[in-house]
Amino acid sequence: MGIRIEPFAEAYSPAVREFNNRVRGRSGAFEFPETASPEWLPPAPGRSIFQEQFLAIDRGEICGGYVLKHQKFAFRGAIRSIACYHSALSEGIAEPRYEDIADMLLDDALRRQPYLYAIEPQRTPLPEWKWTGLSRKYRIVHSARFLQNMQSLRSTPGRRFALSLAALTGVGWAGVSLYQRLHGKAKPIPPVTVDFFDNFGAWTDELWARCAPQYPFAAVRDSETLAVLYPGGKFLRMKVASAGKLVGWVVALDTQMQWNAQFGDIRLGTILDCLALPEHAPQVIAAARRVLERRGVDLIICDHSHPVWTSALSDAGLLSGEPNLYFGCSPALTIELQRTEAWESAFLMRCDGNMRALAEFAHTLL
């Protein structure tokens, strides 16, 4: 019998642990989940957003695996279930005889769900997939903390010395402040109020019903889905109102990073998810920035694909950086997005991918 791919059954957990041991330390390796029920978004009766895990099995040994995150998306108002393809891992990175496993995993996923997408930190070379970058926006709040911790900038001893000196002497503060005033000056917006809330209620569904037709391709953001994705804990859930009328909501994270490879020990504010009519996007983003700054974060980041929202982020004083996440979709999904003219105006954020892979989200689970 050749290699077969089937759903993860609990009996395979020991074999998955052995698989992880064999590939650990190889370039591109990570820990594949070792339990049959996903820790994040497990299947549940009646739930429309959930994950499934699949394993490649060769004579009782595990030689690869992948995960599908099933979720409903709106295609110009028409609702369809598609899937995020992520966490694909093949023993081909350690054993040449398994070099075809990666292609087998993808082919199996496409047979189960032709409408696949991925949100990854780089353009993964998947056959015939189309990729585009999500716009990265950022705002430095505390320049000294930023310069002392941003590991991606402190890549050499010389840079580390120069940035630390700039942080200690105040030169860094002056430089960052001047740069942000020149390139990230916030535009005035009508005043808004912000209220934190505990539950996504009927108001969430009413807002989604108004917003869905405005976005040609967006994950369903109704109360049921949002309650599963953001069940409390460290998620900052905010209602934004103008003149007493609800205009949108934001879900953010305020995360104290620890020895992170990119952010060091920075206190990171992430605008993780949001929704509003396009004309209210500037008010919602400005409110999120204000809340995160008042909480004392050192850096604010947000990744978005929709041009109206990227403009709103710029209007709120956030600067543009190199893309940190890329959206890719299978040939079938590419054709559908191009048919509905949704490719250039898809509504996608970092929350629409595998949030477990995001460092600031993982911290909420500790």
mmCIF file of C-alpha atoms in Angstrom:
data_model
loop_
_atom_site.group_PDB
_atom_site.id
_atom_site.type_symbol
_atom_site.label_atom_id
_atom_site.label_comp_id
_atom_site.label_asym_id
_atom_site.label_seq_id
_atom_site.Cartn_x
_atom_site.Cartn_y
_atom_site.Cartn_z
ATOM 1 C CA MET A 1 0.000 0.000 0.000
ATOM 2 C CA GLY A 2 1.320 3.441 -0.922
ATOM 3 C CA ILE A 3 1.198 6.686 1.016
ATOM 4 C CA ARG A 4 -2.343 7.663 1.980
ATOM 5 C CA ILE A 5 -3.752 10.870 3.419
ATOM 6 C CA GLU A 6 -6.554 10.718 5.937
ATOM 7 C CA PRO A 7 -8.031 12.711 8.845
ATOM 8 C CA PHE A 8 -5.976 12.833 12.035
ATOM 9 C CA ALA A 9 -7.185 10.101 14.420
ATOM 10 C CA GLU A 10 -6.072 10.076 18.059
ATOM 11 C CA ALA A 11 -4.349 6.719 17.570
ATOM 12 C CA TYR A 12 -1.757 8.500 15.404
ATOM 13 C CA SER A 13 -0.651 10.957 18.121
ATOM 14 C CA PRO A 14 2.475 8.931 19.108
ATOM 15 C CA ALA A 15 3.464 8.646 15.439
ATOM 16 C CA VAL A 16 3.023 12.394 14.962
ATOM 17 C CA ARG A 17 5.333 13.034 17.932
ATOM 18 C CA GLU A 18 7.944 10.786 16.296
ATOM 19 C CA PHE A 19 7.465 12.662 13.017
ATOM 20 C CA ASN A 20 8.071 15.993 14.776
ATOM 21 C CA ASN A 21 11.218 14.570 16.364
ATOM 22 C CA ARG A 22 12.553 13.515 12.958
ATOM 23 C CA VAL A 23 12.045 16.894 11.252
ATOM 24 C CA ARG A 24 12.828 19.122 14.251
ATOM 25 C CA GLY A 25 15.714 21.483 13.547
ATOM 26 C CA ARG A 26 15.397 21.267 9.766
ATOM 27 C CA SER A 27 14.956 24.435 7.729
ATOM 28 C CA GLY A 28 11.267 25.296 7.550
ATOM 29 C CA ALA A 29 10.292 22.840 10.269
ATOM 30 C CA PHE A 30 7.792 23.562 13.040
ATOM 31 C CA GLU A 31 5.724 21.494 15.436
ATOM 32 C CA PHE A 32 2.761 19.848 13.739
ATOM 33 C CA PRO A 33 -0.212 19.497 16.151
ATOM 34 C CA GLU A 34 0.084 16.270 18.116
ATOM 35 C CA THR A 35 -3.542 15.833 19.161
ATOM 36 C CA ALA A 36 -6.435 14.853 16.890
ATOM 37 C CA SER A 37 -8.746 17.637 18.105
ATOM 38 C CA PRO A 38 -7.377 21.076 17.175
ATOM 39 C CA GLU A 39 -6.672 23.299 20.196
ATOM 40 C CA TRP A 40 -7.933 26.276 18.211
ATOM 41 C CA LEU A 41 -11.300 26.133 16.410
ATOM 42 C CA PRO A 42 -12.129 22.440 16.937
ATOM 43 C CA PRO A 43 -15.166 21.092 15.066
ATOM 44 C CA ALA A 44 -18.457 21.421 16.942
ATOM 45 C CA PRO A 45 -22.079 20.693 15.997
ATOM 46 C CA GLY A 46 -23.548 23.563 13.986
ATOM 47 C CA ARG A 47 -20.295 25.547 13.937
ATOM 48 C CA SER A 48 -19.438 27.094 10.556
ATOM 49 C CA ILE A 49 -15.859 28.006 11.439
ATOM 50 C CA PHE A 50 -13.648 25.079 12.455
ATOM 51 C CA GLN A 51 -10.419 23.276 11.655
ATOM 52 C CA GLU A 52 -9.589 19.809 10.341
ATOM 53 C CA GLN A 53 -6.187 18.131 10.425
ATOM 54 C CA PHE A 54 -4.934 15.591 7.903
ATOM 55 C CA LEU A 55 -1.947 13.240 7.928
ATOM 56 C CA ALA A 56 0.157 11.568 5.234
ATOM 57 C CA ILE A 57 0.786 7.996 6.367
ATOM 58 C CA ASP A 58 3.395 5.603 5.019
ATOM 59 C CA ARG A 59 3.167 2.063 6.456
ATOM 60 C CA GLY A 60 2.066 3.326 9.848
ATOM 61 C CA GLU A 61 4.547 6.226 9.994
ATOM 62 C CA ILE A 62 3.585 9.868 9.592
ATOM 63 C CA CYS A 63 5.436 11.643 6.800
ATOM 64 C CA GLY A 64 3.448 14.884 6.547
ATOM 65 C CA GLY A 65 0.315 16.783 7.414
ATOM 66 C CA TYR A 66 -1.738 19.894 6.850
ATOM 67 C CA VAL A 67 -4.632 21.841 8.391
ATOM 68 C CA LEU A 68 -7.773 23.305 6.836
ATOM 69 C CA LYS A 69 -9.558 26.190 8.533
ATOM 70 C CA HIS A 70 -13.115 26.207 7.201
ATOM 71 C CA GLN A 71 -14.921 29.531 7.231
ATOM 72 C CA LYS A 72 -17.791 31.258 5.439
ATOM 73 C CA PHE A 73 -16.971 34.152 3.116
ATOM 74 C CA ALA A 74 -19.215 36.640 1.368
ATOM 75 C CA PHE A 75 -18.737 36.972 -2.400
ATOM 76 C CA ARG A 76 -20.631 40.194 -3.142
ATOM 77 C CA GLY A 77 -23.331 39.062 -0.745
ATOM 78 C CA ALA A 78 -23.388 35.372 -1.729
ATOM 79 C CA ILE A 79 -22.183 33.233 1.193
ATOM 80 C CA ARG A 80 -19.866 30.307 0.484
ATOM 81 C CA SER A 81 -17.700 28.121 2.689
ATOM 82 C CA ILE A 82 -14.026 28.095 1.690
ATOM 83 C CA ALA A 83 -10.888 27.027 3.548
ATOM 84 C CA CYS A 84 -7.531 28.415 4.657
ATOM 85 C CA TYR A 85 -4.718 25.944 3.894
ATOM 86 C CA HIS A 86 -1.980 26.165 6.513
ATOM 87 C CA SER A 87 0.583 24.337 8.668
ATOM 88 C CA ALA A 88 1.552 22.002 5.813
ATOM 89 C CA LEU A 89 4.671 20.068 6.843
ATOM 90 C CA SER A 90 6.435 17.340 4.874
ATOM 91 C CA GLU A 91 9.204 14.953 5.856
ATOM 92 C CA GLY A 92 10.691 15.834 2.501
ATOM 93 C CA ILE A 93 12.637 18.586 4.321
ATOM 94 C CA ALA A 94 14.573 15.823 6.095
ATOM 95 C CA GLU A 95 14.301 12.764 3.832
ATOM 96 C CA PRO A 96 14.687 13.021 0.021
ATOM 97 C CA ARG A 97 12.463 9.998 -0.664
ATOM 98 C CA TYR A 98 9.554 12.055 0.634
ATOM 99 C CA GLU A 99 10.174 15.053 -1.618
ATOM 100 C CA ASP A 100 6.770 14.615 -3.322
ATOM 101 C CA ILE A 101 4.778 14.711 -0.087
ATOM 102 C CA ALA A 102 4.266 18.492 -0.194
ATOM 103 C CA ASP A 103 2.558 18.229 -3.597
ATOM 104 C CA MET A 104 0.462 15.291 -2.373
ATOM 105 C CA LEU A 105 -0.744 17.270 0.618
ATOM 106 C CA LEU A 106 -1.831 20.219 -1.518
ATOM 107 C CA ASP A 107 -3.517 17.987 -4.116
ATOM 108 C CA ASP A 108 -5.444 16.225 -1.353
ATOM 109 C CA ALA A 109 -6.568 19.547 0.140
ATOM 110 C CA LEU A 110 -7.746 20.783 -3.277
ATOM 111 C CA ARG A 111 -9.792 17.624 -3.778
ATOM 112 C CA ARG A 112 -11.516 18.247 -0.464
ATOM 113 C CA GLN A 113 -11.985 22.000 -1.073
ATOM 114 C CA PRO A 114 -11.077 23.579 -4.448
ATOM 115 C CA TYR A 115 -11.596 27.083 -3.022
ATOM 116 C CA LEU A 116 -8.461 27.365 -0.917
ATOM 117 C CA TYR A 117 -6.528 30.388 0.286
ATOM 118 C CA ALA A 118 -3.518 31.016 2.492
ATOM 119 C CA ILE A 119 -2.187 33.966 4.468
ATOM 120 C CA GLU A 120 1.530 33.448 4.986
ATOM 121 C CA PRO A 121 4.637 35.512 5.844
ATOM 122 C CA GLN A 122 5.973 34.873 2.356
ATOM 123 C CA ARG A 123 4.785 33.905 -1.110
ATOM 124 C CA THR A 124 4.809 30.115 -0.887
ATOM 125 C CA PRO A 125 5.584 28.508 -4.279
ATOM 126 C CA LEU A 126 2.287 26.665 -4.753
ATOM 127 C CA PRO A 127 1.500 25.690 -8.382
ATOM 128 C CA GLU A 128 -0.695 28.234 -10.202
ATOM 129 C CA TRP A 129 -1.566 30.129 -7.022
ATOM 130 C CA LYS A 130 -1.859 33.911 -7.200
ATOM 131 C CA TRP A 131 -0.353 36.028 -4.408
ATOM 132 C CA THR A 132 -0.567 39.608 -3.211
ATOM 133 C CA GLY A 133 0.753 41.370 -0.133
ATOM 134 C CA LEU A 134 -1.382 42.769 2.655
ATOM 135 C CA SER A 135 -0.428 46.371 3.363
ATOM 136 C CA ARG A 136 1.601 46.644 6.581
ATOM 137 C CA LYS A 137 0.897 49.783 8.580
ATOM 138 C CA TYR A 138 2.636 50.789 11.807
ATOM 139 C CA ARG A 139 2.918 53.617 14.318
ATOM 140 C CA ILE A 140 5.814 54.023 16.745
ATOM 141 C CA VAL A 141 4.495 55.265 20.071
ATOM 142 C CA HIS A 142 7.564 54.988 22.332
ATOM 143 C CA SER A 143 10.638 55.458 20.179
ATOM 144 C CA ALA A 144 13.236 54.433 22.782
ATOM 145 C CA ARG A 145 11.525 51.093 23.469
ATOM 146 C CA PHE A 146 11.119 50.576 19.737
ATOM 147 C CA LEU A 147 14.786 51.220 18.948
ATOM 148 C CA GLN A 148 15.987 49.047 21.833
ATOM 149 C CA ASN A 149 13.815 46.058 20.947
ATOM 150 C CA MET A 150 13.054 45.887 17.223
ATOM 151 C CA GLN A 151 15.243 42.917 16.380
ATOM 152 C CA SER A 152 14.680 43.156 12.630
ATOM 153 C CA LEU A 153 16.518 46.515 12.715
ATOM 154 C CA ARG A 154 19.205 45.403 15.189
ATOM 155 C CA SER A 155 20.691 42.790 12.847
ATOM 156 C CA THR A 156 24.393 43.646 13.296
ATOM 157 C CA PRO A 157 26.547 44.723 16.263
ATOM 158 C CA GLY A 158 27.018 48.132 14.660
ATOM 159 C CA ARG A 159 23.290 48.670 14.245
ATOM 160 C CA ARG A 160 22.586 47.508 17.785
ATOM 161 C CA PHE A 161 25.116 49.991 19.161
ATOM 162 C CA ALA A 162 23.832 52.881 17.036
ATOM 163 C CA LEU A 163 20.164 52.254 17.839
ATOM 164 C CA SER A 164 20.826 51.806 21.551
ATOM 165 C CA LEU A 165 22.838 55.030 21.620
ATOM 166 C CA ALA A 166 20.078 56.873 19.759
ATOM 167 C CA ALA A 167 17.501 55.573 22.234
ATOM 168 C CA LEU A 168 19.547 56.607 25.279
ATOM 169 C CA THR A 169 20.525 60.088 24.065
ATOM 170 C CA GLY A 170 17.115 61.147 22.748
ATOM 171 C CA VAL A 171 18.369 61.433 19.173
ATOM 172 C CA GLY A 172 16.162 58.481 18.270
ATOM 173 C CA TRP A 173 13.085 60.149 19.733
ATOM 174 C CA ALA A 174 13.756 63.328 17.752
ATOM 175 C CA GLY A 175 14.327 61.414 14.528
ATOM 176 C CA VAL A 176 11.283 59.183 14.896
ATOM 177 C CA SER A 177 9.054 62.105 15.869
ATOM 178 C CA LEU A 178 10.182 64.182 12.885
ATOM 179 C CA TYR A 179 9.780 61.276 10.463
ATOM 180 C CA GLN A 180 6.276 60.472 11.683
ATOM 181 C CA ARG A 181 5.229 64.126 11.564
ATOM 182 C CA LEU A 182 6.408 64.341 7.959
ATOM 183 C CA HIS A 183 5.109 61.005 6.710
ATOM 184 C CA GLY A 184 2.380 59.983 9.132
ATOM 185 C CA LYS A 185 0.454 63.062 10.146
ATOM 186 C CA ALA A 186 -3.066 62.133 11.237
ATOM 187 C CA LYS A 187 -6.001 63.832 9.524
ATOM 188 C CA PRO A 188 -8.837 65.313 11.598
ATOM 189 C CA ILE A 189 -11.976 63.186 11.873
ATOM 190 C CA PRO A 190 -15.382 63.684 13.538
ATOM 191 C CA PRO A 191 -15.316 62.857 17.276
ATOM 192 C CA VAL A 192 -16.171 59.310 18.321
ATOM 193 C CA THR A 193 -16.796 57.423 21.548
ATOM 194 C CA VAL A 194 -15.446 53.986 22.383
ATOM 195 C CA ASP A 195 -17.063 51.418 24.676
ATOM 196 C CA PHE A 196 -15.644 48.029 25.572
ATOM 197 C CA PHE A 197 -18.092 45.146 25.396
ATOM 198 C CA ASP A 198 -18.312 41.504 26.473
ATOM 199 C CA ASN A 199 -20.590 39.860 23.908
ATOM 200 C CA PHE A 200 -21.206 40.106 20.183
ATOM 201 C CA GLY A 201 -24.978 40.616 20.087
ATOM 202 C CA ALA A 202 -27.682 41.272 17.507
ATOM 203 C CA TRP A 203 -26.090 44.647 16.769
ATOM 204 C CA THR A 204 -23.135 42.731 15.284
ATOM 205 C CA ASP A 205 -25.398 40.953 12.811
ATOM 206 C CA GLU A 206 -27.133 44.202 11.869
ATOM 207 C CA LEU A 207 -23.798 45.880 11.140
ATOM 208 C CA TRP A 208 -22.576 42.868 9.152
ATOM 209 C CA ALA A 209 -25.772 42.896 7.062
ATOM 210 C CA ARG A 210 -25.121 46.544 6.157
ATOM 211 C CA CYS A 211 -21.432 46.051 5.468
ATOM 212 C CA ALA A 212 -21.386 42.748 3.562
ATOM 213 C CA PRO A 213 -22.659 44.174 0.245
ATOM 214 C CA GLN A 214 -19.954 46.879 0.395
ATOM 215 C CA TYR A 215 -17.072 44.402 0.249
ATOM 216 C CA PRO A 216 -16.757 42.010 -2.720
ATOM 217 C CA PHE A 217 -14.836 39.360 -0.764
ATOM 218 C CA ALA A 218 -14.784 39.209 3.030
ATOM 219 C CA ALA A 219 -14.976 36.595 5.772
ATOM 220 C CA VAL A 220 -18.384 36.497 7.425
ATOM 221 C CA ARG A 221 -18.269 38.624 10.553
ATOM 222 C CA ASP A 222 -21.560 37.797 12.246
ATOM 223 C CA SER A 223 -22.102 37.356 15.986
ATOM 224 C CA GLU A 224 -21.791 33.560 15.888
ATOM 225 C CA THR A 225 -18.449 33.609 14.085
ATOM 226 C CA LEU A 226 -16.972 36.447 16.135
ATOM 227 C CA ALA A 227 -17.941 34.802 19.434
ATOM 228 C CA VAL A 228 -15.936 31.736 18.394
ATOM 229 C CA LEU A 229 -12.917 33.723 17.182
ATOM 230 C CA TYR A 230 -12.715 36.227 20.052
ATOM 231 C CA PRO A 231 -14.089 34.568 23.200
ATOM 232 C CA GLY A 232 -12.801 37.106 25.694
ATOM 233 C CA GLY A 233 -9.549 36.769 27.582
ATOM 234 C CA LYS A 234 -7.017 39.313 26.360
ATOM 235 C CA PHE A 235 -8.932 40.435 23.291
ATOM 236 C CA LEU A 236 -9.839 44.128 23.440
ATOM 237 C CA ARG A 237 -13.327 44.394 21.941
ATOM 238 C CA MET A 238 -14.484 47.936 21.220
ATOM 239 C CA LYS A 239 -17.661 49.517 19.874
ATOM 240 C CA VAL A 240 -17.112 52.802 18.061
ATOM 241 C CA ALA A 241 -19.957 55.348 17.906
ATOM 242 C CA SER A 242 -20.338 58.794 16.346
ATOM 243 C CA ALA A 243 -23.057 61.175 17.526
ATOM 244 C CA GLY A 244 -24.498 58.335 19.564
ATOM 245 C CA LYS A 245 -24.797 55.994 16.579
ATOM 246 C CA LEU A 246 -22.788 52.775 16.200
ATOM 247 C CA VAL A 247 -20.417 53.008 13.246
ATOM 248 C CA GLY A 248 -18.163 49.994 13.760
ATOM 249 C CA TRP A 249 -16.175 47.702 16.027
ATOM 250 C CA VAL A 250 -12.554 46.758 16.594
ATOM 251 C CA VAL A 251 -10.806 43.750 18.098
ATOM 252 C CA ALA A 252 -7.262 44.532 19.213
ATOM 253 C CA LEU A 253 -4.457 42.999 21.243
ATOM 254 C CA ASP A 254 -2.161 44.663 23.767
ATOM 255 C CA THR A 255 0.671 42.161 24.135
ATOM 256 C CA GLN A 256 3.848 42.353 26.181
ATOM 257 C CA MET A 257 6.278 40.437 23.973
ATOM 258 C CA GLN A 258 9.076 38.409 25.535
ATOM 259 C CA TRP A 259 12.311 37.575 23.709
ATOM 260 C CA ASN A 260 10.518 37.589 20.380
ATOM 261 C CA ALA A 261 12.700 37.105 17.305
ATOM 262 C CA GLN A 262 11.173 40.137 15.583
ATOM 263 C CA PHE A 263 9.865 42.387 18.376
ATOM 264 C CA GLY A 264 12.130 41.594 21.333
ATOM 265 C CA ASP A 265 10.433 42.716 24.561
ATOM 266 C CA ILE A 266 8.290 45.386 22.969
ATOM 267 C CA ARG A 267 4.738 46.066 24.102
ATOM 268 C CA LEU A 268 2.836 45.491 20.901
ATOM 269 C CA GLY A 269 -0.584 46.846 19.977
ATOM 270 C CA THR A 270 -2.260 44.933 17.147
ATOM 271 C CA ILE A 271 -5.385 46.036 15.310
ATOM 272 C CA LEU A 272 -6.451 42.477 14.677
ATOM 273 C CA ASP A 273 -9.943 42.804 13.240
ATOM 274 C CA CYS A 274 -12.520 45.501 12.535
ATOM 275 C CA LEU A 275 -15.658 46.247 10.587
ATOM 276 C CA ALA A 276 -17.570 49.332 9.473
ATOM 277 C CA LEU A 277 -19.014 50.807 6.327
ATOM 278 C CA PRO A 278 -16.216 52.172 4.119
ATOM 279 C CA GLU A 279 -17.079 55.790 4.942
ATOM 280 C CA HIS A 280 -16.635 55.099 8.658
ATOM 281 C CA ALA A 281 -13.272 53.340 8.379
ATOM 282 C CA PRO A 282 -11.221 56.450 9.356
ATOM 283 C CA GLN A 283 -13.213 56.918 12.566
ATOM 284 C CA VAL A 284 -12.849 53.262 13.575
ATOM 285 C CA ILE A 285 -9.102 53.154 12.944
ATOM 286 C CA ALA A 286 -8.465 56.477 14.682
ATOM 287 C CA ALA A 287 -10.388 55.231 17.715
ATOM 288 C CA ALA A 288 -8.330 52.021 17.827
ATOM 289 C CA ARG A 289 -5.062 53.979 17.647
ATOM 290 C CA ARG A 290 -6.174 56.279 20.468
ATOM 291 C CA VAL A 291 -7.141 53.386 22.759
ATOM 292 C CA LEU A 292 -3.911 51.476 22.178
ATOM 293 C CA GLU A 293 -1.765 54.566 22.737
ATOM 294 C CA ARG A 294 -3.555 55.374 25.988
ATOM 295 C CA ARG A 295 -2.965 51.813 27.167
ATOM 296 C CA GLY A 296 0.786 52.395 26.791
ATOM 297 C CA VAL A 297 1.841 50.213 23.855
ATOM 298 C CA ASP A 298 5.200 50.901 22.216
ATOM 299 C CA LEU A 299 4.231 50.012 18.654
ATOM 300 C CA ILE A 300 0.937 49.665 16.785
ATOM 301 C CA ILE A 301 0.645 47.402 13.737
ATOM 302 C CA CYS A 302 -2.139 46.456 11.345
ATOM 303 C CA ASP A 303 -2.207 44.449 8.116
ATOM 304 C CA HIS A 304 -5.039 45.046 5.657
ATOM 305 C CA SER A 305 -5.791 44.440 1.992
ATOM 306 C CA HIS A 306 -8.736 46.760 1.283
ATOM 307 C CA PRO A 307 -7.719 50.116 -0.265
ATOM 308 C CA VAL A 308 -10.266 52.143 1.735
ATOM 309 C CA TRP A 309 -8.999 50.700 5.000
ATOM 310 C CA THR A 310 -5.334 51.089 4.118
ATOM 311 C CA SER A 311 -6.096 54.749 3.381
ATOM 312 C CA ALA A 312 -7.895 55.016 6.731
ATOM 313 C CA LEU A 313 -4.818 53.622 8.472
ATOM 314 C CA SER A 314 -2.672 56.249 6.737
ATOM 315 C CA ASP A 315 -5.162 58.973 7.661
ATOM 316 C CA ALA A 316 -4.834 57.883 11.300
ATOM 317 C CA GLY A 317 -1.083 58.500 11.156
ATOM 318 C CA LEU A 318 0.169 54.967 10.559
ATOM 319 C CA LEU A 319 3.122 54.582 8.248
ATOM 320 C CA SER A 320 3.581 52.066 5.433
ATOM 321 C CA GLY A 321 6.074 49.230 5.816
ATOM 322 C CA GLU A 322 7.107 46.221 3.782
ATOM 323 C CA PRO A 323 4.368 43.571 3.588
ATOM 324 C CA ASN A 324 4.593 41.101 6.438
ATOM 325 C CA LEU A 325 1.777 38.833 5.246
ATOM 326 C CA TYR A 326 0.745 37.614 1.811
ATOM 327 C CA PHE A 327 -2.628 36.394 0.575
ATOM 328 C CA GLY A 328 -2.610 33.543 -1.915
ATOM 329 C CA CYS A 329 -5.466 31.623 -3.459
ATOM 330 C CA SER A 330 -5.937 28.449 -5.461
ATOM 331 C CA PRO A 331 -6.661 28.544 -9.201
ATOM 332 C CA ALA A 332 -10.403 27.984 -8.663
ATOM 333 C CA LEU A 333 -10.645 30.776 -6.100
ATOM 334 C CA THR A 334 -8.539 33.088 -8.278
ATOM 335 C CA ILE A 335 -10.973 32.630 -11.161
ATOM 336 C CA GLU A 336 -13.921 33.387 -8.870
ATOM 337 C CA LEU A 337 -12.321 36.524 -7.455
ATOM 338 C CA GLN A 338 -11.444 37.793 -10.897
ATOM 339 C CA ARG A 339 -14.931 36.995 -12.202
ATOM 340 C CA THR A 340 -16.516 39.059 -9.429
ATOM 341 C CA GLU A 341 -13.833 41.784 -9.726
ATOM 342 C CA ALA A 342 -12.955 41.221 -6.080
ATOM 343 C CA TRP A 343 -9.205 40.673 -6.311
ATOM 344 C CA GLU A 344 -8.208 44.325 -5.944
ATOM 345 C CA SER A 345 -10.682 45.097 -3.157
ATOM 346 C CA ALA A 346 -10.735 41.975 -0.986
ATOM 347 C CA PHE A 347 -11.268 42.651 2.726
ATOM 348 C CA LEU A 348 -8.539 40.624 4.446
ATOM 349 C CA MET A 349 -6.665 41.024 7.716
ATOM 350 C CA ARG A 350 -4.163 38.982 9.704
ATOM 351 C CA CYS A 351 -7.056 37.436 11.661
ATOM 352 C CA ASP A 352 -8.303 35.726 8.481
ATOM 353 C CA GLY A 353 -5.353 33.331 8.416
ATOM 354 C CA ASN A 354 -3.862 31.010 11.007
ATOM 355 C CA MET A 355 -3.858 33.265 14.068
ATOM 356 C CA ARG A 356 -2.067 30.581 16.084
ATOM 357 C CA ALA A 357 1.022 31.340 13.995
ATOM 358 C CA LEU A 358 1.081 34.999 15.090
ATOM 359 C CA ALA A 359 3.428 35.692 17.975
ATOM 360 C CA GLU A 360 1.174 38.251 19.638
ATOM 361 C CA PHE A 361 -1.819 35.891 19.482
ATOM 362 C CA ALA A 362 0.145 32.978 20.947
ATOM 363 C CA HIS A 363 0.878 35.155 23.965
ATOM 364 C CA THR A 364 -2.859 35.376 24.712
ATOM 365 C CA LEU A 365 -2.913 31.631 25.285
ATOM 366 C CA LEU A 366 -0.283 31.554 28.028
#
